[in-house]
Amino acid sequence: MAIYLGFLFIGAVFYMRVQANLGVGSSQRPASRAPSYVYATLVLLVIFLGWSQTSQTTKVLNSHPIDLLAKNASVQSNAWLEQASKSQTLTEGVEEYRRRYQRNPPPGFDAWYNYAKSRLSVVMDDYDTIIEDLRPFWGLSPAQIRLLSRQVVSDPFNEVSELVVRNGSATLGPNFLPTHRWMLDGVLDLIKNFTQYLPDMDLAFNLNDEPRVAVPYRRLQELRDAGSGNHIKSSVSHNWGKDRAKTWLKPEDVEPTTFFKDHSRTNSFSIGSIACPPTSYAQRVHAWDASRLCTSCAAPHSNGVFLSNWTLSGSPCHQPDLRNLHGFYLSPAAFKPSHELLPIFSQSKVEGYADILYPSPWNYIDKVKYDANTSNNHPDPPFAEKENTLFWRGATSEGVSRRGSWKGMSRQRAVHLANNLTIDSRSPALLILLPHPSLPGKYAYQNLPSDPISALNLSLNISIVNGIARAWDNDGAAQDAEFGFAPQTDFQDHWRYRFLLDVDGAGYSGRFLAFLQSRSLPFRSGIFRAWWDGRLTAWQHFVPVDVRLHGLFSTLSYFMGAATPAGTIEGIMKEHLAAGEEIAEAGRLWAEKVLRKEDMEIYMFRLLLEWGRLTDDKRDEIGFMG
Ligand SMILES: *[C@@H]1O[C@H](CO)[C@@H](O)[C@H](O)[C@H]1NC(C)=O
Ligand SMILES: *[C@@H]1O[C@H](CO)[C@@H](O)[C@H](O)[C@H]1NC(C)=O
Ligand SMILES: *[C@@H]1O[C@H](CO)[C@@H](O)[C@H](O)[C@H]1NC(C)=O
């Protein structure tokens, strides 16, 4: 029941308008590889949508979409929990594993189960993320996976480093970049309590923030098919294959090999969208006019301007316009991808990538930490006592700006939207959902004639810290001219504010976990997904925001409340303090339950047992029977 809007016309606002210059390098490229009929269809589609959307903007809504989204989210989240923790005993755990995943659990499952139980893991059964990440690897032989694991670390150019497990202890391989040592040390720390249960194996870790492996759709389907179906054996051995150590290759066994091409600082959208079905919007449309908001791209995961399906919103397949709306797509800083399936462990990825997710050492070793406390002047006051402001501080690190590509990056767009939005006679209409001017209790999209922030008295405190990072050519100077800057703040200052914005940087979010742990309400916009995304429910644990940011003001007005200085619009949006606090609290309590350090260990332990099995020559004959 998505409500389409006339925000087709406001697209330009959201692809930043800077002076009179709307042009951006990547959007000006003659990228049209799609046949002309595709464009003809598109134009028709756009006209049709534009027409139907404008007719919808006058529609009266009987309730606010966020009421409904939050209600559904709570049902969804309860249902998730129920299915995620069905088993009470090891025997039930084994049964549930077989039922869900159509295999016997891997060897060592009993040790894992005890480990998880003794650490009071809430999640005992739902490890779907692991199964899905590993599924394509059943299409490779164990020997192939082991060879690739050796090859990906054979050349420093690859920016992949290894960790070696032998006889129940783990060490770093020889090829790691000293700057990233903390990361592998963090992994060692993460696995130290259960390394003794792991079979001999080599693991290859991505040192970059950006994901690495995007397999073309058909090949990926083939590989995934090999990992699907019923593989339950009536009898399996609970021992790992013999002499596993010998089956892994030594550094001298392979020539330096690289599977990667350096695609840093170039538009990378089509590298990942290769994993989308050939019939998908993203595969059919190779260019998008960046100055227009693509309503049909947002529609499948939206309810009006509100994001209604977080999972789906991460998929590039229906969103060809994302190519110009995110730093990772526009101009990633360190991006070396491969189209071959490679065994690489990454801290986050964008949908379409086949990297294997693992819990970020960044969080595990507290690189950034929720550390509120009254004695150090950084309290975390109750929600109602916090400043009624949306707060963000950060760097322009989402990508490396060249030829104006910063205008599409989501961090820069957020800062621009909050501070530098200028609306004049040439500007398109800006629609915001507010109480209906004459029908009490009802809502309607309204067109604000002036700056919406002052018109609605919204409070945003959103700034780039210090100065511009990651800009080439004249893009540093251009951004200096556009943005104001704020000094560095203490991370623990965040808790003063009721609403915290988290916008993607170059990869996994280092701060989102801390935001969840606080009493503040996190607003999250982004395409990167981490190991925990399967455990979180948008609108129950956090507030999702579309990367296009076209719903930000409507969403904020709901929670923050909107005052209306006389004469602009009628109708006042009451703040939804209780609704906001409910989400903030649910997220906080949930993080305490399922995103503890113990939960990171438990996830990693299970992942590595699965990995041990996948790389075992006897993988179809071993397992835990219960
Ligand atoms: C979100 O979209 C996915 C993919 O289309 C679908 O499977 C899922 O059920 C949707 N979730 C909700 C809450 O609508
Ligand atoms: C953008 O907003 C910031 C913060 O208010 C301000 O310092 C800066 O000068 C503005 N830029 C322009 C071009 O007006
Ligand atoms: C506007 O917001 C500020 C706080 O951000 C508040 O002090 C002031 O009362 C508000 N104005 C109106 C008219 O509500």
XYZ file of C-alpha atoms in Angstrom, residues 105-437:
333
model
C 25.287 -29.542 12.196
C 29.069 -29.383 11.749
C 31.488 -31.260 14.028
C 32.000 -29.394 17.277
C 28.376 -28.302 17.407
C 28.058 -29.696 20.921
C 30.955 -27.518 22.104
C 29.362 -24.540 20.379
C 25.974 -25.227 21.898
C 27.430 -25.411 25.387
C 29.482 -22.291 24.770
C 26.395 -20.375 23.652
C 24.158 -21.708 26.427
C 26.660 -20.998 29.161
C 26.921 -17.426 27.920
C 23.152 -17.119 27.978
C 22.807 -16.632 24.257
C 19.280 -15.578 23.378
C 19.818 -16.639 19.782
C 20.359 -20.391 19.634
C 18.909 -21.374 16.276
C 18.749 -18.519 13.777
C 22.121 -18.296 12.104
C 20.633 -17.808 8.663
C 23.138 -15.065 7.831
C 25.995 -17.552 8.178
C 24.240 -20.194 6.121
C 23.386 -17.708 3.374
C 26.894 -16.233 3.279
C 28.444 -19.683 2.998
C 25.924 -21.254 0.650
C 27.758 -20.447 -2.622
C 30.944 -22.073 -1.315
C 29.312 -25.504 -1.493
C 29.708 -24.982 -5.241
C 33.504 -25.046 -4.844
C 35.432 -28.126 -3.774
C 37.206 -28.008 -0.404
C 40.540 -28.124 -2.263
C 39.511 -25.147 -4.414
C 38.509 -23.125 -1.371
C 41.832 -23.901 0.315
C 43.812 -22.983 -2.784
C 41.909 -19.703 -3.127
C 42.434 -18.959 0.570
C 46.170 -19.228 -0.019
C 46.137 -17.297 -3.274
C 44.166 -14.322 -1.983
C 46.846 -13.609 0.600
C 49.759 -14.312 -1.750
C 50.118 -10.770 -3.071
C 50.170 -7.660 -0.837
C 48.292 -5.841 -3.611
C 45.248 -7.906 -2.636
C 44.961 -6.205 0.741
C 43.841 -9.437 2.321
C 45.592 -10.909 5.353
C 45.484 -14.326 6.861
C 45.029 -15.922 10.188
C 46.202 -19.480 10.667
C 44.689 -21.988 13.088
C 46.804 -25.030 13.925
C 46.463 -27.447 16.827
C 43.901 -25.292 18.546
C 45.772 -22.023 18.497
C 45.730 -19.100 16.094
C 48.459 -16.839 14.723
C 48.753 -14.137 12.098
C 50.071 -15.107 8.689
C 53.155 -13.343 7.352
C 51.459 -10.896 4.964
C 49.607 -8.273 6.882
C 49.681 -4.532 6.512
C 51.015 -3.030 9.742
C 48.302 -0.341 9.643
C 45.702 -3.070 9.895
C 47.350 -5.120 12.558
C 44.736 -4.017 15.089
C 42.102 -5.713 12.972
C 43.721 -9.139 12.960
C 44.750 -8.789 16.585
C 41.103 -8.064 17.237
C 40.097 -11.262 15.456
C 42.591 -13.240 17.545
C 41.003 -11.735 20.602
C 37.516 -12.503 19.323
C 38.284 -16.206 18.863
C 40.640 -16.804 21.796
C 38.053 -18.470 24.053
C 37.180 -21.159 21.523
C 40.194 -21.535 19.234
C 40.857 -24.871 20.940
C 37.692 -26.279 19.351
C 38.556 -25.187 15.828
C 40.040 -27.547 13.258
C 43.183 -26.511 11.390
C 42.313 -23.816 8.882
C 43.493 -20.653 7.170
C 41.271 -17.594 7.072
C 41.580 -14.621 4.734
C 40.439 -11.241 6.045
C 39.612 -8.213 3.951
C 41.690 -5.278 5.182
C 39.585 -2.701 3.376
C 36.293 -1.235 4.498
C 34.709 -1.944 1.147
C 33.538 -5.457 0.216
C 35.471 -7.487 -2.351
C 33.531 -10.233 -4.062
C 30.641 -9.776 -6.500
C 29.732 -12.859 -8.505
C 27.640 -12.543 -11.683
C 24.008 -13.551 -11.200
C 23.953 -16.826 -13.147
C 27.220 -18.100 -11.742
C 26.090 -17.202 -8.250
C 22.828 -19.094 -8.752
C 24.750 -22.180 -9.893
C 27.009 -22.001 -6.872
C 24.109 -21.449 -4.501
C 22.144 -24.318 -6.011
C 25.006 -26.634 -5.131
C 24.550 -25.586 -1.502
C 20.775 -25.998 -1.471
C 18.547 -29.029 -1.071
C 18.464 -31.760 1.515
C 21.879 -33.083 2.551
C 20.957 -34.802 5.780
C 22.897 -38.057 6.111
C 21.684 -40.761 8.447
C 25.187 -41.281 9.712
C 28.136 -38.920 9.801
C 31.447 -38.985 11.609
C 32.002 -36.459 14.371
C 35.701 -36.143 13.519
C 37.308 -33.605 11.283
C 39.147 -35.074 8.281
C 42.608 -36.457 9.029
C 45.728 -34.359 8.578
C 43.856 -31.185 7.843
C 47.002 -29.144 8.426
C 48.633 -30.787 5.433
C 45.699 -30.021 3.166
C 46.255 -26.248 3.458
C 48.889 -24.812 1.152
C 52.033 -23.080 2.303
C 53.025 -19.628 1.056
C 55.736 -21.128 -1.155
C 53.213 -23.427 -2.840
C 51.615 -20.624 -4.868
C 52.816 -17.826 -7.101
C 51.679 -14.323 -6.112
C 48.203 -14.224 -7.570
C 45.692 -11.467 -7.843
C 42.056 -11.782 -8.711
C 41.345 -8.167 -8.064
C 41.206 -5.046 -10.152
C 41.697 -1.685 -8.576
C 38.418 0.178 -9.010
C 39.072 2.811 -6.410
C 37.690 6.259 -7.201
C 35.545 5.141 -10.121
C 31.814 4.542 -10.224
C 31.412 1.023 -8.916
C 27.684 0.492 -9.139
C 27.704 -2.000 -11.984
C 30.400 -4.076 -10.297
C 27.959 -5.101 -7.575
C 24.737 -4.987 -9.562
C 26.157 -7.820 -11.674
C 24.727 -10.084 -8.973
C 21.204 -8.804 -9.670
C 18.872 -10.721 -11.995
C 19.369 -9.710 -15.647
C 15.761 -8.534 -15.711
C 16.208 -6.241 -12.715
C 15.901 -2.487 -12.977
C 19.568 -2.076 -12.016
C 20.752 -4.362 -14.812
C 18.515 -2.781 -17.432
C 19.133 0.878 -16.697
C 22.689 2.071 -16.958
C 22.251 5.752 -16.376
C 20.099 7.855 -14.180
C 19.595 11.585 -14.240
C 20.978 12.363 -10.826
C 18.998 15.544 -10.409
C 15.700 13.677 -10.257
C 14.453 11.587 -7.421
C 13.694 8.094 -8.685
C 10.341 7.374 -7.090
C 10.011 3.971 -8.708
C 13.391 3.027 -7.222
C 12.294 3.913 -3.705
C 8.722 2.624 -3.997
C 9.303 -1.117 -3.390
C 10.747 -0.449 0.067
C 8.693 2.616 0.970
C 5.403 3.661 2.460
C 5.050 7.200 1.194
C 8.329 8.904 2.023
C 8.977 6.487 4.891
C 11.248 3.502 4.612
C 9.125 0.404 5.154
C 11.502 -2.468 4.365
C 15.071 -2.042 5.578
C 16.271 -5.339 4.156
C 14.955 -4.590 0.718
C 16.256 -1.014 0.818
C 19.792 -2.437 0.858
C 19.367 -4.122 -2.494
C 20.739 -2.284 -5.510
C 18.637 -4.397 -7.877
C 15.600 -2.112 -7.977
C 17.599 1.072 -7.401
C 19.688 2.117 -10.413
C 19.738 5.671 -9.067
C 21.931 4.620 -6.141
C 24.874 4.784 -8.506
C 24.867 8.531 -7.882
C 23.711 8.612 -4.289
C 26.392 6.900 -2.234
C 30.143 7.266 -1.876
C 30.734 3.543 -2.180
C 29.101 3.576 -5.595
C 30.282 7.004 -6.734
C 33.944 6.786 -5.842
C 35.089 4.280 -3.222
C 38.401 5.031 -1.528
C 39.988 1.588 -1.574
C 38.068 -0.778 -3.750
C 39.594 -3.905 -5.229
C 36.813 -6.256 -6.240
C 36.711 -9.629 -7.951
C 33.953 -11.310 -9.936
C 35.174 -14.740 -8.926
C 33.866 -16.331 -5.753
C 36.672 -15.947 -3.222
C 36.772 -16.925 0.429
C 37.073 -13.511 2.050
C 35.851 -12.476 5.478
C 34.604 -8.879 5.637
C 33.126 -6.719 8.377
C 30.297 -5.458 6.211
C 29.009 -5.617 2.683
C 26.430 -4.247 0.363
C 23.783 -6.595 -0.949
C 25.024 -8.375 -4.043
C 28.455 -9.005 -2.549
C 29.489 -12.524 -1.598
C 31.954 -11.682 1.156
C 31.518 -13.670 4.351
C 30.371 -11.396 7.170
C 31.982 -11.640 10.574
C 31.596 -9.500 13.703
C 33.728 -6.395 13.427
C 36.823 -6.346 15.640
C 36.256 -2.579 15.732
C 33.350 -3.196 18.080
C 34.850 -6.201 19.798
C 37.961 -4.386 20.926
C 36.092 -1.162 21.683
C 37.659 1.120 19.106
C 34.544 3.165 19.689
C 32.587 2.475 22.775
C 29.428 3.497 24.539
C 30.860 4.857 27.748
C 28.362 7.237 29.266
C 28.833 8.090 32.859
C 27.987 10.964 35.111
C 31.341 11.192 36.826
C 33.150 12.061 33.610
C 30.570 14.638 32.595
C 29.075 12.433 29.908
C 25.782 11.229 31.291
C 23.154 9.492 29.222
C 19.992 11.183 30.477
C 16.523 9.672 30.128
C 15.055 10.146 26.661
C 12.619 12.854 27.697
C 15.383 14.928 29.257
C 17.620 14.943 26.226
C 17.992 17.839 23.843
C 15.308 17.559 21.185
C 17.837 17.579 18.342
C 19.077 15.337 15.569
C 22.841 15.167 15.926
C 25.620 14.049 13.601
C 29.356 14.618 13.474
C 31.631 12.937 11.010
C 34.127 13.056 8.198
C 33.637 13.097 4.457
C 35.032 9.591 4.294
C 32.307 7.853 2.348
C 34.312 8.036 -0.854
C 36.957 10.095 -2.612
C 35.329 13.013 -4.317
C 36.362 13.781 -7.869
C 34.675 15.926 -10.485
C 31.948 16.928 -8.078
C 30.895 13.459 -6.988
C 30.616 14.701 -3.391
C 27.257 16.212 -4.345
C 25.797 12.745 -4.451
C 27.448 11.296 -1.353
C 24.997 10.652 1.436
C 26.988 12.301 4.217
C 27.464 15.459 2.211
C 23.822 15.439 1.172
C 22.792 15.083 4.825
C 24.949 18.035 5.834
C 23.665 20.089 2.923
C 20.055 19.221 3.715
C 20.497 20.239 7.342
C 22.438 23.453 6.821
C 22.475 24.686 3.294
C 19.151 23.858 1.721
C 18.017 26.841 -0.227
C 14.540 26.960 -1.582
C 13.729 29.580 -4.133
C 11.343 30.115 -7.001
C 13.187 27.582 -9.146
C 12.969 24.915 -6.487
C 10.644 22.005 -6.795
C 7.982 21.362 -4.206
C 9.100 19.808 -0.966
C 6.461 17.531 0.470
C 6.298 16.718 4.139
C 3.694 14.655 5.904
C 1.923 16.723 8.521
C -1.457 16.766 10.228
C -4.242 17.591 7.838
C -5.017 21.329 7.948
